[in-house]
XYZ file of C-alpha atoms in Angstrom:
397
model
C 88.862 57.309 -47.076
C 86.414 59.869 -48.159
C 84.716 61.827 -45.434
C 80.775 62.560 -45.481
C 80.272 66.073 -45.681
C 80.162 69.488 -47.973
C 83.009 68.257 -50.152
C 81.438 65.144 -51.686
C 80.777 65.030 -55.113
C 77.440 66.658 -56.262
C 74.186 64.608 -56.466
C 73.061 64.300 -60.436
C 69.571 66.224 -61.269
C 66.330 64.606 -60.750
C 64.668 63.237 -64.108
C 61.370 64.801 -64.992
C 59.149 61.769 -66.368
C 58.466 61.650 -69.762
C 54.691 63.227 -71.305
C 54.932 65.604 -68.436
C 53.390 69.181 -69.385
C 55.949 71.808 -69.287
C 55.943 73.745 -65.960
C 54.892 77.647 -66.187
C 53.972 78.445 -62.444
C 54.163 77.185 -59.308
C 50.339 77.147 -57.640
C 49.752 76.957 -53.880
C 47.766 73.944 -52.959
C 44.127 74.688 -52.350
C 43.313 74.471 -48.668
C 39.559 72.907 -47.911
C 37.940 74.589 -45.044
C 34.997 72.174 -44.869
C 32.410 74.394 -45.565
C 29.812 74.665 -48.152
C 29.950 77.596 -50.840
C 28.439 80.762 -49.844
C 25.191 81.543 -51.534
C 23.358 84.587 -52.386
C 22.453 87.079 -49.367
C 18.997 85.970 -48.425
C 18.031 89.045 -46.399
C 19.238 91.495 -49.518
C 16.770 89.549 -51.544
C 14.074 89.669 -48.880
C 14.498 93.357 -48.766
C 14.524 93.817 -52.757
C 11.447 91.975 -53.124
C 9.597 94.049 -50.268
C 10.991 97.359 -52.374
C 9.497 96.050 -55.581
C 6.199 95.065 -53.739
C 5.999 98.677 -52.313
C 6.601 100.582 -55.701
C 3.620 98.169 -57.587
C 1.386 99.011 -54.278
C 2.210 102.688 -54.249
C 1.808 102.710 -58.328
C -1.501 101.019 -58.195
C -2.991 103.305 -55.322
C -1.854 106.342 -57.347
C -3.531 105.263 -60.369
C -6.952 104.250 -58.107
C -6.702 107.498 -56.394
C -6.553 109.194 -60.028
C -9.375 107.336 -61.227
C -11.457 107.780 -58.261
C -10.565 111.769 -58.076
C -11.827 111.812 -61.990
C -15.342 109.953 -61.347
C -15.762 112.766 -58.519
C -14.851 115.961 -60.891
C -17.903 117.536 -62.580
C -17.533 118.687 -66.534
C -19.173 121.775 -66.220
C -19.345 122.660 -69.802
C -20.919 119.315 -70.816
C -23.367 119.534 -68.037
C -24.483 123.149 -68.822
C -24.515 122.205 -72.318
C -27.147 119.050 -71.299
C -29.153 121.178 -68.834
C -29.380 124.342 -69.893
C -32.804 124.047 -71.871
C -34.626 123.745 -68.418
C -32.601 126.495 -66.720
C -34.944 129.608 -67.455
C -35.085 133.339 -66.084
C -37.846 134.138 -63.987
C -38.900 138.067 -63.970
C -41.676 139.480 -62.089
C -43.259 142.991 -60.935
C -43.912 142.361 -57.325
C -45.159 144.029 -53.580
C -42.094 142.455 -51.745
C -39.968 140.243 -53.891
C -36.751 141.237 -55.674
C -38.461 140.329 -59.065
C -35.674 138.355 -60.695
C -34.405 134.859 -60.113
C -33.574 131.769 -62.155
C -35.422 128.508 -62.148
C -35.476 125.019 -63.247
C -38.276 123.195 -65.161
C -39.348 119.713 -63.810
C -41.660 117.215 -64.720
C -45.351 118.269 -65.126
C -44.180 121.463 -66.917
C -44.015 123.413 -63.675
C -40.768 125.315 -62.383
C -39.037 125.484 -59.129
C -37.159 128.778 -58.096
C -36.786 131.188 -54.928
C -39.762 132.788 -53.282
C -37.781 135.744 -52.765
C -38.079 136.682 -56.376
C -41.811 136.549 -57.044
C -42.868 137.074 -52.873
C -46.419 138.856 -53.539
C -46.569 138.988 -57.255
C -48.567 140.964 -59.530
C -47.275 139.276 -62.466
C -44.684 136.591 -63.691
C -43.062 135.399 -66.643
C -40.413 132.853 -67.427
C -38.265 133.132 -70.201
C -36.594 129.668 -71.809
C -32.953 130.127 -73.242
C -34.533 130.538 -76.827
C -35.750 133.669 -75.626
C -39.553 132.800 -75.388
C -41.550 134.436 -72.980
C -44.176 132.529 -70.772
C -46.778 134.096 -68.218
C -46.530 131.700 -65.125
C -48.932 131.465 -62.340
C -47.650 130.763 -58.813
C -49.070 127.588 -57.264
C -47.352 128.070 -53.656
C -44.387 128.504 -51.965
C -42.903 126.397 -48.959
C -41.431 127.547 -45.641
C -37.877 127.133 -46.750
C -38.124 129.536 -49.472
C -39.028 127.253 -52.430
C -41.529 128.715 -54.875
C -43.407 126.283 -57.399
C -44.592 128.072 -60.872
C -46.712 126.904 -63.564
C -45.971 128.574 -66.925
C -49.053 129.095 -69.068
C -49.118 127.415 -72.582
C -46.673 124.911 -73.913
C -43.331 125.075 -72.728
C -41.034 123.410 -75.131
C -37.825 122.659 -72.983
C -36.947 119.120 -71.321
C -37.439 118.755 -67.706
C -34.317 118.209 -65.397
C -34.881 115.012 -63.277
C -34.019 114.484 -59.838
C -31.104 112.462 -58.793
C -31.775 109.039 -57.421
C -29.699 109.990 -54.403
C -27.668 112.614 -53.001
C -24.380 112.813 -54.549
C -21.137 111.016 -52.592
C -20.161 113.715 -50.035
C -17.059 114.326 -51.996
C -18.523 114.512 -55.359
C -18.457 118.030 -57.081
C -21.826 119.824 -57.622
C -22.476 122.567 -59.752
C -24.698 125.641 -59.857
C -26.382 127.017 -62.861
C -28.271 130.385 -63.036
C -28.412 133.605 -65.124
C -26.704 137.041 -64.729
C -28.544 140.326 -64.447
C -27.970 140.750 -68.219
C -29.769 137.298 -69.122
C -26.577 135.130 -69.755
C -26.631 131.640 -68.119
C -23.773 130.344 -66.393
C -22.270 127.420 -64.437
C -19.821 127.419 -61.633
C -18.619 124.421 -59.484
C -19.654 124.878 -55.923
C -17.310 122.275 -54.477
C -18.649 118.977 -52.566
C -20.862 118.662 -49.918
C -17.664 117.664 -47.910
C -15.984 120.818 -49.145
C -18.578 123.097 -50.329
C -17.460 126.419 -51.466
C -18.870 129.511 -49.832
C -22.204 130.661 -52.071
C -21.686 134.074 -52.139
C -18.366 133.619 -53.939
C -20.523 132.080 -57.095
C -23.699 134.221 -56.715
C -25.404 137.082 -57.629
C -29.275 138.019 -56.775
C -30.426 136.667 -60.439
C -29.314 133.114 -59.770
C -31.458 132.754 -56.705
C -33.861 129.985 -57.477
C -31.143 128.301 -59.600
C -30.696 124.468 -59.635
C -27.575 122.650 -57.792
C -26.742 119.546 -60.329
C -24.575 116.609 -60.093
C -22.041 115.381 -62.887
C -24.964 113.577 -64.635
C -26.613 116.940 -64.888
C -29.552 115.629 -62.515
C -31.143 118.014 -59.661
C -29.609 117.877 -56.597
C -30.761 120.817 -54.420
C -31.709 124.564 -54.980
C -30.436 127.479 -54.058
C -33.015 130.193 -52.017
C -32.371 133.133 -49.714
C -33.564 136.641 -49.487
C -30.086 137.853 -50.222
C -27.051 136.465 -51.937
C -25.451 136.641 -48.108
C -27.943 134.596 -46.698
C -28.249 132.055 -49.472
C -28.602 128.120 -48.773
C -29.361 125.234 -50.701
C -32.526 123.277 -50.263
C -31.584 119.329 -50.137
C -32.534 116.861 -52.701
C -34.731 114.817 -50.347
C -36.891 117.942 -49.491
C -37.306 118.833 -53.131
C -39.010 115.307 -53.656
C -41.950 116.383 -51.937
C -42.099 120.050 -53.721
C -41.762 118.147 -57.367
C -44.043 115.328 -56.542
C -47.071 114.999 -58.722
C -49.150 115.663 -55.789
C -46.832 118.418 -53.914
C -46.239 118.411 -50.181
C -45.044 120.993 -48.053
C -46.339 123.954 -50.371
C -48.915 126.158 -49.307
C -50.972 128.432 -51.479
C -49.723 131.812 -51.788
C -51.609 134.858 -52.151
C -50.733 137.309 -55.085
C -49.841 140.625 -54.441
C -52.339 143.704 -53.576
C -50.331 146.643 -53.684
C -50.971 149.597 -55.479
C -47.340 149.921 -56.343
C -44.986 146.969 -57.560
C -41.439 146.778 -59.004
C -39.552 144.483 -60.800
C -35.460 144.355 -60.714
C -33.427 147.605 -60.395
C -30.464 146.987 -62.105
C -29.687 149.280 -65.178
C -30.955 148.334 -68.468
C -28.990 148.783 -71.961
C -30.994 148.110 -75.142
C -29.217 145.770 -77.752
C -28.164 147.802 -80.493
C -29.462 145.716 -83.849
C -28.077 148.950 -86.143
C -24.481 150.088 -86.881
C -22.801 150.918 -83.685
C -22.505 154.631 -85.064
C -21.650 157.688 -82.634
C -25.576 158.777 -82.855
C -26.653 155.009 -82.163
C -24.872 154.684 -79.121
C -25.870 158.032 -77.942
C -29.874 156.979 -78.059
C -28.809 153.835 -76.733
C -27.763 155.465 -73.631
C -30.152 157.627 -73.671
C -33.217 155.183 -73.904
C -31.320 152.727 -71.442
C -31.361 155.855 -69.116
C -35.004 155.985 -69.617
C -36.097 152.343 -69.425
C -33.658 152.318 -65.889
C -35.246 155.118 -63.982
C -38.836 153.757 -65.190
C -38.043 150.388 -63.434
C -36.534 152.532 -60.269
C -39.469 154.610 -60.176
C -37.387 157.284 -60.159
C -40.019 159.792 -61.988
C -38.360 162.955 -60.602
C -35.142 162.048 -62.405
C -37.101 161.441 -65.765
C -37.496 164.689 -66.241
C -34.262 165.564 -66.991
C -34.630 163.037 -69.562
C -37.372 165.145 -71.308
C -37.596 168.218 -73.681
C -39.282 171.226 -72.162
C -42.226 170.498 -74.274
C -42.522 166.892 -73.352
C -41.786 167.684 -69.753
C -44.852 170.072 -69.701
C -47.579 167.227 -70.454
C -45.610 164.167 -69.452
C -45.321 165.108 -65.670
C -43.954 163.664 -62.660
C -47.103 162.425 -61.129
C -48.486 161.604 -64.758
C -45.295 159.194 -65.203
C -45.950 157.866 -61.778
C -49.797 157.368 -62.428
C -48.691 155.420 -65.823
C -45.957 153.412 -64.448
C -46.637 152.639 -60.955
C -46.531 148.643 -61.281
C -44.592 148.662 -64.804
C -41.117 146.624 -65.431
C -39.533 147.041 -68.729
C -37.084 144.451 -69.867
C -35.617 142.724 -73.168
C -35.270 146.272 -75.266
C -34.129 146.218 -78.753
C -32.918 149.255 -80.466
C -34.231 148.470 -84.075
C -33.700 152.201 -85.945
C -31.809 154.744 -85.697
C -32.092 157.759 -88.143
C -30.856 161.303 -87.921
C -32.961 164.442 -88.036
C -31.401 167.367 -88.441
C -29.616 168.159 -85.339
C -31.827 165.501 -83.453
C -32.933 161.559 -84.298
C -35.234 159.080 -84.507
C -34.728 156.015 -82.629
C -37.400 152.763 -82.759
C -37.412 150.557 -79.798
C -39.290 147.414 -78.874
C -39.350 146.000 -75.273
C -41.420 143.990 -73.253
C -43.611 145.441 -70.173
C -44.894 143.317 -66.960
C -47.992 145.353 -65.081
C -50.624 144.794 -63.082
C -53.562 143.127 -64.464
C -55.784 145.782 -62.817
C -53.622 148.751 -64.418
C -55.401 151.134 -66.586
C -55.725 149.562 -70.003
C -54.275 146.311 -68.970
C -57.584 144.645 -70.332
C -56.579 141.530 -68.123
C -53.098 141.460 -69.526
C -49.979 141.308 -67.561
C -47.313 141.474 -69.991
C -47.217 143.245 -73.671
C -44.426 143.750 -75.953
C -44.400 147.410 -77.423
C -42.867 148.821 -80.580
C -42.529 152.735 -79.917
C -40.622 155.297 -82.188
C -39.046 158.023 -80.213
C -38.463 161.517 -81.676
C -34.980 162.983 -79.929
C -33.836 166.489 -79.845
C -30.894 168.163 -78.508
C -30.960 170.133 -75.328
C -27.626 172.005 -73.808
C -25.914 169.357 -76.702
C -27.370 166.418 -75.371
C -29.839 164.080 -76.527
C -33.046 164.307 -74.962
C -36.872 162.766 -75.828
C -39.278 165.263 -77.259
C -42.214 162.850 -78.556
C -43.023 158.911 -78.439
C -45.361 157.358 -80.738
C -46.511 153.514 -80.635
C -45.609 152.072 -84.307
C -47.904 149.136 -83.747
C -50.622 147.815 -81.113
C -49.604 146.293 -78.191
C -49.385 142.387 -78.662
C -48.740 139.838 -75.554
C -45.402 138.602 -74.560
C -45.968 135.342 -75.132
C -47.541 135.432 -78.746
C -45.783 133.752 -81.197
């Protein structure tokens, strides 16, 4: 009898069914958890969308800010080009004013400027950008320092229009005015919300200059007795002064003084000849001569005369002849050597009182004078002066 146990015969191997594929890998059976497959992270998707939205909004806001900033800026070069024909120089010989300023042409052929330039005038001219000179009458002044002038004769400039409303508080504005040597300039003066200090862009010759918006329309006028006390008369107030029938303007009397003065800055004749050493020396001498005449420093003038001329053209005679004179716009048209000296021909304008000796009712003449210059102690001095043509009115064409 055979006992059941480890000593029995081995069992035959299990047969693989026909057609079964080759067994290549043992795989553990998949276990089902019973939960659906995990989808994308919802919070992550929301966060990513929010970031994209913020980027788009920020980009749009940045672009909008840039566009907005550009609309508030002023193109000063273009504005000067457009407005310059209406911005004038104002010169005067006065009892109490500075005698110089800027001004702006408005409708009706009138000019607005600063009273400080023409206070108690004996004679006034306005000079257009093309150099033409126009005598002017004072129509009146305002309590806040604006003067209204009426040029005499035809004025060819295109007037500046008043802005329909004040510029936006953050919109840039600009001031246009002249330097003491007669150059028109423009400077940004910031916005009403963030203004620049006027004295940082002003000189005395720019008082009376227009403040314009980015379209070149009149938005204010700079006035003041000095640069340090300057201020801007606003658009709303200017409307009354610029009206066909002005309001807020009072008639102002002309000057009645025996001695009046124009601007006190140095004068330098413009050379219209070759810049030789002799021409430069003559230019310096005649520039000093006109400057001292304008400053009424008649005592110092004597040092510019030869001994012979000083005996006849005394300090007292100079004072009597030029106590209301103001010389401007000189051009040195001829310089020629004469032995150790020279001849120099000078054309220039002079303002004076209509009651001055020989005025004949005029207030501004164009002179053409030839000077004989000699040397004294090595330097050129004036020995003789002779008019080459009869004086003509400054505003003659």
